[in-house]
Steps between C-alpha positions, in 0.01 A plus 500: 500500500625700813645200632688404189647874486568495890704146431695634213600784694599288829739299276719805421428722803839447660666571169329836403731724681842280422425413123198665353524855592874513460516351150210745392700776604816384363311447147360857550824650553703320230425756235600856480161583400183489744350148450160480316203360667483212254853386611427508849175288480701256271779462754249469800322221328819313399662537853172393664443188290854379547532583870181311543638193325811500713307565816261186444775289393702606803220435753398189359841346647510736804165427641662346819661837572208715416296313741735612785582840365243626245188310561284756306663403179232324263642139488579495884170649590312278262345767272613286227563132462870388406374329192344832368808707608733242301263523203489884532871521514570317173205672307681828616817402348358464154303813550819689575698385218200574264467853653847564462501381139228786444736743706820385306685396822488134446878444626457671858165283553674169392790570707271578796275193423824282514612684832172445670524128400873461613419692817177325627411159336877417458593634831813717413387715752601236781854558457668837522661498155181413308316740683752791415487403143124498478452803689749691249313336204159612634646854573626535130186368358258690698659839418584419136149394419349796685697776304382640188728307245445758229691752723727253671833683488840330560552683823166362646600133361829538671333637812287174514773289433710662786212450733468134406890452575440675847211267593684192389788571741317665789141383516545263758457828733128427488571150648643605851145590623338189351745252670213338715253451238765357248608248742139400522508438118819336509682762292877540503530886469833641528421657869414122596805336327730744608383743767812687561635517148189595346504819714842569416427466144301823517824674449413437138268801525797721548679359185197557298477855650854568391423381161191680430627815663816491250233441213304822625827709509356725750635558842137533657398169365830310576493619874122433528521157358806405721346637815177326424678159469705548832178577690315210344771238512576618863148467613501119376827439681400671837123452525382141469146464636191459262387825533844649451540298187166608356615866555835437360328344171281791469807716508684255244198576271529868546874500425476267207189668353466846609869601465543295205196639306533863633885552462582273210204582281502885588849520362507236225146491358354851638183306561203770561346366816717448801501139623477609835130455471570143392640409855258731676201261389750203508526524868203694609 
């Protein structure tokens, strides 16, 4: 049993800080009332099982890259055979949909299941546009599925949708640091297809910041969002090593999530818990 639990943990280990904890904290702060223990447990189970489904699917097609960069992952380390991992991947798809039916969040689960299939088995992630679309779909589905739908107001729904749009147009920020591994996999990410243009395109951060700042209707939010966009976009243009791109991507997440949740949710939704905690856990 211990080996099974360790294997299940290793599948998702790399994505706990970037997906599991951030989504949990977004769900916890999506209501003006303090979250109930049941809601947190429900969201945790839902997020983990869907994340596990994605990770197994992704690692089944990325074994060659994992053997080089992350040999401790279960399939690469031979902790589980490919055939058993494939069976588990599809069993999880059914389990996730059934659980989502019980939790009344079938639509986000269905969208996420389709997104996982598109991204991995259908290799949409091999091209930059398909990868951006599936990332945006995943962002929306994880956030929507984890929230308490009985208390999901219009402002939170709009926040999730705005976040998905930001991801759709700027998520290639994560690909700059992964160019060596993506070349091994034969992916055509934007930094590989258009090395210079992809970095220039990070000016979209500034455009989004101006739009979100206008929505917030506060001088502090407008100034902070625009300044953060200039700093992050400037880093992608000026510093181009793998290490620098990794740091820039962390700052990108801080800008897109910390500022986005703290400022906009504070002024529009008056969420009770500061989402600064969200990012402290995200990048700890």
